[in-house]
XYZ file of C-alpha atoms in Angstrom:
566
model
C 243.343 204.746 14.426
C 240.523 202.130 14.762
C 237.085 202.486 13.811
C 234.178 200.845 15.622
C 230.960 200.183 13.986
C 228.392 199.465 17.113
C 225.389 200.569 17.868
C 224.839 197.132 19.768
C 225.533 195.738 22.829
C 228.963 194.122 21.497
C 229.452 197.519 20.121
C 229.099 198.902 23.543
C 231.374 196.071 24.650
C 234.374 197.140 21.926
C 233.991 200.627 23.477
C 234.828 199.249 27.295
C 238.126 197.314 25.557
C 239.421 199.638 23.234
C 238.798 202.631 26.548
C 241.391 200.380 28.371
C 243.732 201.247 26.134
C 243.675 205.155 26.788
C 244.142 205.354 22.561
C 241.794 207.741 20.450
C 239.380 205.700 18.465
C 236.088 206.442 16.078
C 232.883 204.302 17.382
C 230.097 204.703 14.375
C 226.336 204.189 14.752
C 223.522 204.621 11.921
C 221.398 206.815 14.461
C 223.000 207.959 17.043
C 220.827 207.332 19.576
C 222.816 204.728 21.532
C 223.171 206.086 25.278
C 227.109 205.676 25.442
C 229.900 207.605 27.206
C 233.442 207.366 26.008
C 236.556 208.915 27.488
C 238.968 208.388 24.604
C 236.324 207.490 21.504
C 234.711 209.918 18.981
C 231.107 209.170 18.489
C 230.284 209.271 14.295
C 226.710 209.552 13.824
C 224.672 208.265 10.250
C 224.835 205.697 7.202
C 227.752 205.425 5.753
C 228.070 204.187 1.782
C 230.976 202.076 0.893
C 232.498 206.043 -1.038
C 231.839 207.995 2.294
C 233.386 205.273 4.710
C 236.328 204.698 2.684
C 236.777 208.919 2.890
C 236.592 208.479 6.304
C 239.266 206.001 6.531
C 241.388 207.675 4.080
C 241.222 210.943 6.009
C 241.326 209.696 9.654
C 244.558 207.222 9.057
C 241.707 204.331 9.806
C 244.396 201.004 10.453
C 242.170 199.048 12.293
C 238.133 198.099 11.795
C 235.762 196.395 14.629
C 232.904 195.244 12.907
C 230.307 194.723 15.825
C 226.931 195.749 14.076
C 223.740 193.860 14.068
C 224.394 190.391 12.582
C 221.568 191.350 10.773
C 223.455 194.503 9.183
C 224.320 192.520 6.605
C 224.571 195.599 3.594
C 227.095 197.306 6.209
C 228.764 193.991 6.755
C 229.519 193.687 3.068
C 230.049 197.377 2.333
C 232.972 197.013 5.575
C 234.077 193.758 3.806
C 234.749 196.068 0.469
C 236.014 198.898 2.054
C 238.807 197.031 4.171
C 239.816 194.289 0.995
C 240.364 198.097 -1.022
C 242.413 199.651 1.329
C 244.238 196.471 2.833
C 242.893 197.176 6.245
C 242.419 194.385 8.598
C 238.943 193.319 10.168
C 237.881 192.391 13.371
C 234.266 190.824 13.149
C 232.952 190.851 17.200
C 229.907 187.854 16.428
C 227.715 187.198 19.562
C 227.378 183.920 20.825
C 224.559 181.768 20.116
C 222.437 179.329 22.009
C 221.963 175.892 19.900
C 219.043 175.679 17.723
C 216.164 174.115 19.777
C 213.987 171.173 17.549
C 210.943 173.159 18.930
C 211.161 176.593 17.202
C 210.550 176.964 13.472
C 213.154 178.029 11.831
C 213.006 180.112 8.425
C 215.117 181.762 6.030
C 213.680 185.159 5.503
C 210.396 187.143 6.674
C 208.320 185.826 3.174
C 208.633 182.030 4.555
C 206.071 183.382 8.267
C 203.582 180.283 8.122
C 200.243 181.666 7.417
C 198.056 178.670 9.609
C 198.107 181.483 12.363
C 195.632 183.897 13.474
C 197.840 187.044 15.166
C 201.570 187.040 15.672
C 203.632 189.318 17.728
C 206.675 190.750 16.033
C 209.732 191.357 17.671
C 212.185 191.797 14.396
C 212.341 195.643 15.054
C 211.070 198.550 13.575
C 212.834 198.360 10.143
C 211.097 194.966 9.148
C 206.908 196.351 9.595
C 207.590 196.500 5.706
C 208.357 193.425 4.987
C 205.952 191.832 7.109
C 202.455 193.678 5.791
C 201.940 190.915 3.054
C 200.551 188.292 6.312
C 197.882 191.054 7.038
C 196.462 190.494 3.042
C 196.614 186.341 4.752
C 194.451 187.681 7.867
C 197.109 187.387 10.345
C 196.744 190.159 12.818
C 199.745 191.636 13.508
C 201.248 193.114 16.506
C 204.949 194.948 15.923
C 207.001 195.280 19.814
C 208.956 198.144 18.577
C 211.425 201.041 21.076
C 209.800 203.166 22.822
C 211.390 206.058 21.110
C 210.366 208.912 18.672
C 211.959 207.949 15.595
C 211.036 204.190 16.024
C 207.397 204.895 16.496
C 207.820 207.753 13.397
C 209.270 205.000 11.173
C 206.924 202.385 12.012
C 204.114 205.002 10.842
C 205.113 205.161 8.160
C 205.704 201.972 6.896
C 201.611 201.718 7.657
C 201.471 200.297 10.726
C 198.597 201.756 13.404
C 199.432 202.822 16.519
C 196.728 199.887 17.016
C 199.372 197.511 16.259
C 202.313 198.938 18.122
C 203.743 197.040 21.385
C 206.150 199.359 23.294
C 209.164 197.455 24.847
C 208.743 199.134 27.993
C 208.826 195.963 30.471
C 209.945 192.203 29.685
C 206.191 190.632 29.447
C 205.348 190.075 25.996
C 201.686 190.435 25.399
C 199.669 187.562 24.170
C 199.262 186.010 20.519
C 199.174 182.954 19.180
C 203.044 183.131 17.560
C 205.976 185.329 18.033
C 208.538 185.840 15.487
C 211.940 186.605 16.250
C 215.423 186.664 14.435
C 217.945 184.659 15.626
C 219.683 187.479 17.463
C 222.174 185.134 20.331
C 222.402 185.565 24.187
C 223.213 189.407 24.200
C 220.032 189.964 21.978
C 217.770 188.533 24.727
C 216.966 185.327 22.563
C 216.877 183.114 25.067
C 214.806 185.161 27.619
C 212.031 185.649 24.919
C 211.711 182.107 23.423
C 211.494 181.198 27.320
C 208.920 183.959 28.086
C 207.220 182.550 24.735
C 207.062 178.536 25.543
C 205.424 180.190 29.070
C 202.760 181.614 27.416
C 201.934 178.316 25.300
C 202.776 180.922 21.743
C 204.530 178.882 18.758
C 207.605 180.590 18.092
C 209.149 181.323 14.386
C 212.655 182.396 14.367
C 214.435 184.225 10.968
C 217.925 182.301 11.000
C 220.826 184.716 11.582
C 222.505 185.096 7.959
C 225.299 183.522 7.050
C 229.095 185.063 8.116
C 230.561 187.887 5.644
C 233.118 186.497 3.219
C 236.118 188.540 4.268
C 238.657 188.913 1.511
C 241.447 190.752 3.532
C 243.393 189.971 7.095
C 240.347 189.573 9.182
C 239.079 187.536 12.300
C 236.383 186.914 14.258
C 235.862 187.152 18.224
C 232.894 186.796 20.658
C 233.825 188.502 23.377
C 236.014 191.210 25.108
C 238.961 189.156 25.216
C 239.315 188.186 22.365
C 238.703 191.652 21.231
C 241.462 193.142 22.911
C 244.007 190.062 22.006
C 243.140 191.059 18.025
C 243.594 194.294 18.481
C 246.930 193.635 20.196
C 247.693 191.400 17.175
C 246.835 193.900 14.460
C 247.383 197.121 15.963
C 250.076 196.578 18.684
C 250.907 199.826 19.726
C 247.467 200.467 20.485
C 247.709 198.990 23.697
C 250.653 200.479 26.163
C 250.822 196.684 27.607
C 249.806 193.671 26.365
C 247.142 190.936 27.907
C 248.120 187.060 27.879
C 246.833 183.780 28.907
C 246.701 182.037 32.682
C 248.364 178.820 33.113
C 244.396 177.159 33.108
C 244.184 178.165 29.341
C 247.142 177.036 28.300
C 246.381 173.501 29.643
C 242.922 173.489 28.321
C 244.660 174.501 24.739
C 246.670 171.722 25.456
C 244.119 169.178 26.488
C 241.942 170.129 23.235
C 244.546 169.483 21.228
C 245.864 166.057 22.386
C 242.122 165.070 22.442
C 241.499 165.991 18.494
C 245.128 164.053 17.980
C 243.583 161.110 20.450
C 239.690 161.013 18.603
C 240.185 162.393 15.108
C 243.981 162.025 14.815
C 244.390 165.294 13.148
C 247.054 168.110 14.641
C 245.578 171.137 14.459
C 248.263 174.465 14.586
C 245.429 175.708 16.671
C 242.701 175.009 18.848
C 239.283 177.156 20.144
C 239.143 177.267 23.934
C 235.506 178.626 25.171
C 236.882 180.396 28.809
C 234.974 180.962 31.686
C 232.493 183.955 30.700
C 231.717 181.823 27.049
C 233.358 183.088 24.452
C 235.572 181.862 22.459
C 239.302 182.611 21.832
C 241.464 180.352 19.706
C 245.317 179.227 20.941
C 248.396 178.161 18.955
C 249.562 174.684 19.893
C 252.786 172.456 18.648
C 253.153 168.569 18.759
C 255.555 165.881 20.663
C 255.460 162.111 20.476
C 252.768 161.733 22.505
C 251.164 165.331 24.027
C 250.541 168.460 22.508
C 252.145 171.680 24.211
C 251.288 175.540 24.638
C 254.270 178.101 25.249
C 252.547 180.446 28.074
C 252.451 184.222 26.988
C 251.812 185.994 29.908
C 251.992 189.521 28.156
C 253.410 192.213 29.688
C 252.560 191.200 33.226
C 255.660 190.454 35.384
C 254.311 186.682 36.019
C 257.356 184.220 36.124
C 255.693 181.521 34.252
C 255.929 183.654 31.198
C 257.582 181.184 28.628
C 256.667 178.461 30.205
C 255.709 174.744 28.084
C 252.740 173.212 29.131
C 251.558 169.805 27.936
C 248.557 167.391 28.183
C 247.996 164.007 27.001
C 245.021 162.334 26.573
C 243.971 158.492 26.810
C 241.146 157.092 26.489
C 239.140 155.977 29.799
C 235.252 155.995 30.612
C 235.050 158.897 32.241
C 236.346 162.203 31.910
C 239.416 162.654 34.432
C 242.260 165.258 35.003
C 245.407 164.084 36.418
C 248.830 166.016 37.709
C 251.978 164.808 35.967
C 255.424 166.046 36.152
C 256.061 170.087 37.366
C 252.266 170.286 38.452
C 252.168 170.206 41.994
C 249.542 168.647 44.784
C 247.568 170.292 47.484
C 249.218 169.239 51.085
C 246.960 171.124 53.315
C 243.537 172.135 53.300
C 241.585 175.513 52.231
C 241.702 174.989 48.875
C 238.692 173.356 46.468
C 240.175 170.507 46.407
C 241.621 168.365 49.597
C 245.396 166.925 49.921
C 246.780 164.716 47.784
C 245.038 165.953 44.783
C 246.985 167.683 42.019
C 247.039 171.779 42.396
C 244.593 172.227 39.347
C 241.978 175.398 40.653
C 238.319 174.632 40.244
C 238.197 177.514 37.439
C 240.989 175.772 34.910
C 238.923 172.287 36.018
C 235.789 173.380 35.207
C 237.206 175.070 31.599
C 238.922 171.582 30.984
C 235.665 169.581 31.233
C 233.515 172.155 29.474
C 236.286 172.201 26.290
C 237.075 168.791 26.163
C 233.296 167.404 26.179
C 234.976 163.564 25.712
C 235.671 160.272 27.913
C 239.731 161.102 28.043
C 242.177 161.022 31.013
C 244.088 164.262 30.241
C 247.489 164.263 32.127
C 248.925 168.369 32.540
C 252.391 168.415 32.902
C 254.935 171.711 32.998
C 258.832 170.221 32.461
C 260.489 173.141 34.306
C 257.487 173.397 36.905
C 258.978 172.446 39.919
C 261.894 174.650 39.639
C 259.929 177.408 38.755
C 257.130 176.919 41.758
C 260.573 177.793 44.318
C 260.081 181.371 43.202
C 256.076 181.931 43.686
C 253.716 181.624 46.543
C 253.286 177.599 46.596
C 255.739 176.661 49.064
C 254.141 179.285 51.235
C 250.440 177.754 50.660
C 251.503 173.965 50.812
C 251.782 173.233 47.000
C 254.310 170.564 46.676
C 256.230 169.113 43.340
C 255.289 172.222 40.748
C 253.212 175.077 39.981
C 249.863 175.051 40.421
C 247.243 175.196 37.629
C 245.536 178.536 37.742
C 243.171 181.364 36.691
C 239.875 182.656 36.774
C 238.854 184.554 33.494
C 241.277 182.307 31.280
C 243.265 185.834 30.510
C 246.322 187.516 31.841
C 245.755 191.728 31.759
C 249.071 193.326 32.871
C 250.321 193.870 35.615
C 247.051 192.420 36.977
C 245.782 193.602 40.462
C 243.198 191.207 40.603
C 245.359 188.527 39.763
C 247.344 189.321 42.977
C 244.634 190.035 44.938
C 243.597 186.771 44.016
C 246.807 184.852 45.259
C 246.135 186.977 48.614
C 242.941 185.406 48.864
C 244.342 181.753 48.322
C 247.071 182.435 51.377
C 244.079 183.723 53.349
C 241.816 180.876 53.170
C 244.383 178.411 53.566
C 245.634 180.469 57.305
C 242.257 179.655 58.187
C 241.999 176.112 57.105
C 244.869 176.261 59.141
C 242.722 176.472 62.445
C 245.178 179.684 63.433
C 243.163 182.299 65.912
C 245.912 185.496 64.386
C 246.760 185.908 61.195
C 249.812 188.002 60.682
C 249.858 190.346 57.515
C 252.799 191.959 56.055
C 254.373 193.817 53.102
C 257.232 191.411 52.403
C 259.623 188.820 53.335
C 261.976 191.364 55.155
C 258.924 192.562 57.531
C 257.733 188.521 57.753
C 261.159 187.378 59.280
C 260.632 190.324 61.992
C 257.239 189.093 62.848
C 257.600 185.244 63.122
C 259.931 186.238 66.119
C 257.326 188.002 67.599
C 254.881 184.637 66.674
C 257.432 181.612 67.147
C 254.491 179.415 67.834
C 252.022 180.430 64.604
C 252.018 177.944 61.643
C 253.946 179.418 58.578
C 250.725 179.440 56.983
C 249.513 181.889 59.026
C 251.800 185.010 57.654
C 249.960 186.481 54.893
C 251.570 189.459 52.480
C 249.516 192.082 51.150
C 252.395 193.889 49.248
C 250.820 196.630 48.625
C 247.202 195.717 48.985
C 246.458 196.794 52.652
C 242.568 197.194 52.775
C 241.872 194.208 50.656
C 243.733 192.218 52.983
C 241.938 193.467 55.681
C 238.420 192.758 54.362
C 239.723 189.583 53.649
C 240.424 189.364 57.155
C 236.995 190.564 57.953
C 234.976 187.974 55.261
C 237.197 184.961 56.574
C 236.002 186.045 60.430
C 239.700 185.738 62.077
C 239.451 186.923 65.652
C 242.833 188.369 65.658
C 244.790 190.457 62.732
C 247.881 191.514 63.319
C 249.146 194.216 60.880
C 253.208 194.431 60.134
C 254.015 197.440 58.589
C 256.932 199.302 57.638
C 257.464 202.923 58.050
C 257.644 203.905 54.182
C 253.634 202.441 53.552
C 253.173 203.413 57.092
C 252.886 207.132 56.379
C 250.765 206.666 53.075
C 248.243 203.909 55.402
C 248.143 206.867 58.181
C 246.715 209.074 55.436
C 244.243 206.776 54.571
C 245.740 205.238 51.549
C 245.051 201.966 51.796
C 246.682 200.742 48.298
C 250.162 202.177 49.044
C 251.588 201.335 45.359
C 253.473 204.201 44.577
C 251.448 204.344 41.094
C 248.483 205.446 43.467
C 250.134 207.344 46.363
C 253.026 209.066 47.461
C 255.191 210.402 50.217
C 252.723 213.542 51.686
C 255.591 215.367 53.067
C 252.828 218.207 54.485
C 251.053 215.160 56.217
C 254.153 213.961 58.127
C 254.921 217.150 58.984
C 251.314 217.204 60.613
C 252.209 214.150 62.476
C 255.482 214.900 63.731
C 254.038 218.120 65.648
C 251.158 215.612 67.128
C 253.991 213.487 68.388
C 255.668 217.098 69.598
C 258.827 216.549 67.335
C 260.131 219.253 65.667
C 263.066 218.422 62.832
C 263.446 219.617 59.780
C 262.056 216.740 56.593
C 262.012 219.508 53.754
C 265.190 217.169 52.372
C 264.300 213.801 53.142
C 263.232 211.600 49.990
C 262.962 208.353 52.181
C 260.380 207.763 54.661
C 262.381 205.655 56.598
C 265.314 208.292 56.722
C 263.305 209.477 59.555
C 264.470 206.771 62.000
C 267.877 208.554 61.873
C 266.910 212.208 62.305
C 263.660 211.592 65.223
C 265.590 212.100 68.673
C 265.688 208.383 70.660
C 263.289 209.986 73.304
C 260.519 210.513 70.568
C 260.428 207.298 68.871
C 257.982 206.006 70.648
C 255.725 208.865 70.861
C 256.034 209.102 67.179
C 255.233 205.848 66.755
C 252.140 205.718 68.534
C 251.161 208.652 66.481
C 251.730 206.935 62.937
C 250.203 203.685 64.627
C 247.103 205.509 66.049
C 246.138 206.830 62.767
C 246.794 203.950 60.569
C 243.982 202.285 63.019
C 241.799 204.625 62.544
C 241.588 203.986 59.096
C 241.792 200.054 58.973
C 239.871 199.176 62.000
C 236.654 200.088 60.533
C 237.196 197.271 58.015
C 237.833 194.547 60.523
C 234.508 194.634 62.131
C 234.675 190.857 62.855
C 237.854 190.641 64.923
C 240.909 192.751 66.712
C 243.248 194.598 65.073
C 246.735 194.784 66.271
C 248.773 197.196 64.208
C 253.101 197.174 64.637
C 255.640 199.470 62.751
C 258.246 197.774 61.973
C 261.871 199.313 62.019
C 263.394 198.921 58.508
């Protein structure tokens, strides 16, 4: 069992991992009043003491605790830093992610240090601190306290003796006028950088209350600052919480890489491992090991079925003056056009790019090479998309979830844009490499790159299709998705859809063909049992409806649709 302590936006943020999982969990807030739906989570409501939480854990088999309160919670932080240390359960501390401290804000320790050279200051450090702040009114500051706009927030601030007079409602993003605002150093999910901008508009001085330092965690613990990392601790501590585990793309496994053979290059130290910031900011961290002259990440894929699991990846790093990324051995080159990059260049994705320059921050030549990549790229889509020598260099969120639609849907999208940097008029989709060879007889004069497969990812294609403005689609099917597509599925994964027996049925009387199917377990077992003389009218039928449901999404171009025997 894990138990959330939230309340926040991260806390809202553990929620939407630990839901993924489909697991029971406990998500704990001091009030209550956080608006937040959960499937699989048990909302606990009110303060818990260090006695009543380690009850709790004691009674509800508590293995596992996210620690994504206020960073300002600091009694809780401690009291979860007891509680776990005493009953030798591991902590995951989910910190936000802070801007860097600007020279122009002043920065204090606690509320007692407020300058007192001002004449009215608008406080935005929440209800709870109208207390602490009442000594600058005895100074002849004036006050204002931006507080929720919410019964027991305006019931507190009474009384802790502050006027209604004085109140400031957050119930729109201007902040009204004074000559300071103070604020607590609360990162980029606490709207920090909004309101200091909003502030330097307005011409008001703005005082910040530094963040406090991290809780000293005495037990297994780490720290994370995002989803990802979120979900790869709990994987870590907790691994059956998770049916299937998430891993890392090919892009953070270089960058890992690159960071590490840059510390070796500028500091000459070898760290075990290395923090890699991905692509949404936050920060994960990645084992790395050592040879004579790179540094080297195994790929974990996870559970999804991705045949670079296992893979090594290296980088070295040089010095130069200026920062460059080159290809080396098993990383392959772009030979035709339609990706980010033109020919020639090495098949490194603008996403994995991008993460290498924002990581490595330093004037190196890294060099990504993959020792088996060449031999491995033979069994992916490169050959098909004009990737020569390797693998390519891939992914867009730095993080592998399994069995990841969108990272397929993704390689669909690569084959699509490259058929059109093609300069084809048709593109020809299909389920598979059994259904391709059938249609390139059809096609003899279209460019290989102009057969696309969906597998099972029918309508995305199609939109594709649409977005990419192809005046002709042409769309093989097979008789097995054909049936599921005529029904308007257009995902025809068996994981989302099945065989309708009822539906073919249906059909089969449109087409005026009446056999018996209450025994058939194959689509495709129909072939044999429809009389010769009906094929065709069958066919038609199957076709005519499958249109019906695709066309609508090819608004651009025309759809040809053919059922392929097989």
């Amino acid at each position: 069992m894990i138990l959330v302590f939230g309340g926040t936006t991260e806390g809202r943020k553990a929620a939407e991992v630990l839901e993924e999982a489909g697991s029971p969990y406990f998500y704990s807030t001091k009030t209550g009043e956080q608006d937040i739906r959960l499937h699989h989570g048990r909302v606990i409501s009110g303060a818990l003491d260090r006695e009543a939480m380690e009850a709790l854990c004691l009674k509800e088999g508590v293995r596992l605790i996210v620690d994504a309160a206020h960073p300002f919670a600091v009694r809780l932080h401690d009291t979860i830093a007891a509680v776990c240390s005493a009953l030798h359960v591991p902590v995951v501390r989910y910190e936000r992610i802070y801007p860097p401290r600007d020279a122009d804000i002043t920065w204090i320790d606690d509320y007692s240090h407020v300058p007192t050279d001002i004449h009215t200051l608008l406080a935005t450090t929440g209800v709870q601190s109208i207390g602490r702040l009442k000594w600058l009114e005895n100074e002849g500051v004036k006050v204002t306290y931006r507080i929720l706009n919410r019964e027991s927030s305006i019931r507190l601030a009474h009384e802790q003796g502050a006027g209604d007079g004085q109140l400031c409602l957050y119930e729109d993003n201007a902040l009204p006028r004074a000559e300071a605002i103070l604020l607590k150093e609360s990162g980029l999910s606490g709207g920090f950088a909004e309101k200091t901008a909003e502030a330097r508009k307005q011409g008001m001085r703005i005082i910040a209350i530094k963040r406090p330092l991290p809780t000293a965690y005495s037990g297994e613990h780490t720290t994370v600052n995002g989803p990802h990392g979120l979900r790869r601790a709990v994987e870590k501590f907790l691994p059956e919480f998770y049916p299937l585990h998430s891993g890392l793309t090919t892009g953070t496994c270089a960058t890992a890489a690159a960071v590490a053979a840059t510390i070796r290059l500028i500091e000459g130290r070898m760290p075990g491992e290395v923090p890699v910031t991905l692509p949404d900011g936050e920060t994960i961290r990645v084992a790395v090991a050592y040879g004579a002259d790179y540094a080297s990440v195994i790929k974990d894929a996870g559970d999804d079925p991705d045949v670079t699991n296992g893979i090594e990846i290296r980088a070295s790093a040089e010095p130069a003056d200026t920062f460059q990324i080159l290809g080396g051995k098993g990383v392959g080159s772009f030979t035709l056009p339609g990706f980010d990059f033109p020919p020639s260049e090495p098949a490194i994705n603008k996403a994995p790019r991008e993460m290498l320059r924002a990581n490595i921050g330093e004037n190196v030549r890294i060099t990504i090479s993959v020792p088996d990549g060449e031999e491995i790229a033979r069994r992916t889509f490169n050959p098909r998309l004009g990737i020569v020598g390797g693998i390519s260099i891939i992914g867009v969120s730095g993080i592998v979830k399994p069995f990841s639609e969108q990272a397929f849907i993704h390689s669909i999208r690569k084959c699509m844009e490259v058929a059109k940097a093609s300069g084809t008029e048709r593109v020809v989709i299909n389920s598979g490499f059994k259904s391709e060879r059938h249609l390139k007889t059809l096609y003899p004069d279209l460019p290989t790159q102009a057969f696309v497969q969906y597998g099972n990812f029918i309508g995305e294609t199609l939109k594709m299709a649409n977005e990419l403005s192809f005046p002709n689609v042409t769309l093989g099917v097979m008789l097995g998705k054909a049936v599921k597509l005529a029904k308007g599925h257009l995902d025809t994964h068996s994981r989302k859809t099945v065989m309708d027996k009822a539906f073919i049925g249906e059909m089969l009387d449109e087409a005026d063909c009446h056999i018996n199917i209450d025994d058939i377990t194959l689509a495709r077992e129909l072939w044999e049992r429809l009389p010769a003389e009906k094929l065709k009218a069958f066919s038609k039928v199957v076709t005519d409806h499958c249109y019906e449901h695709c066309a609508p999404l090819l608004e651009n171009g025309k759809l040809t649709i053919l059922l392929i025997e097989g």
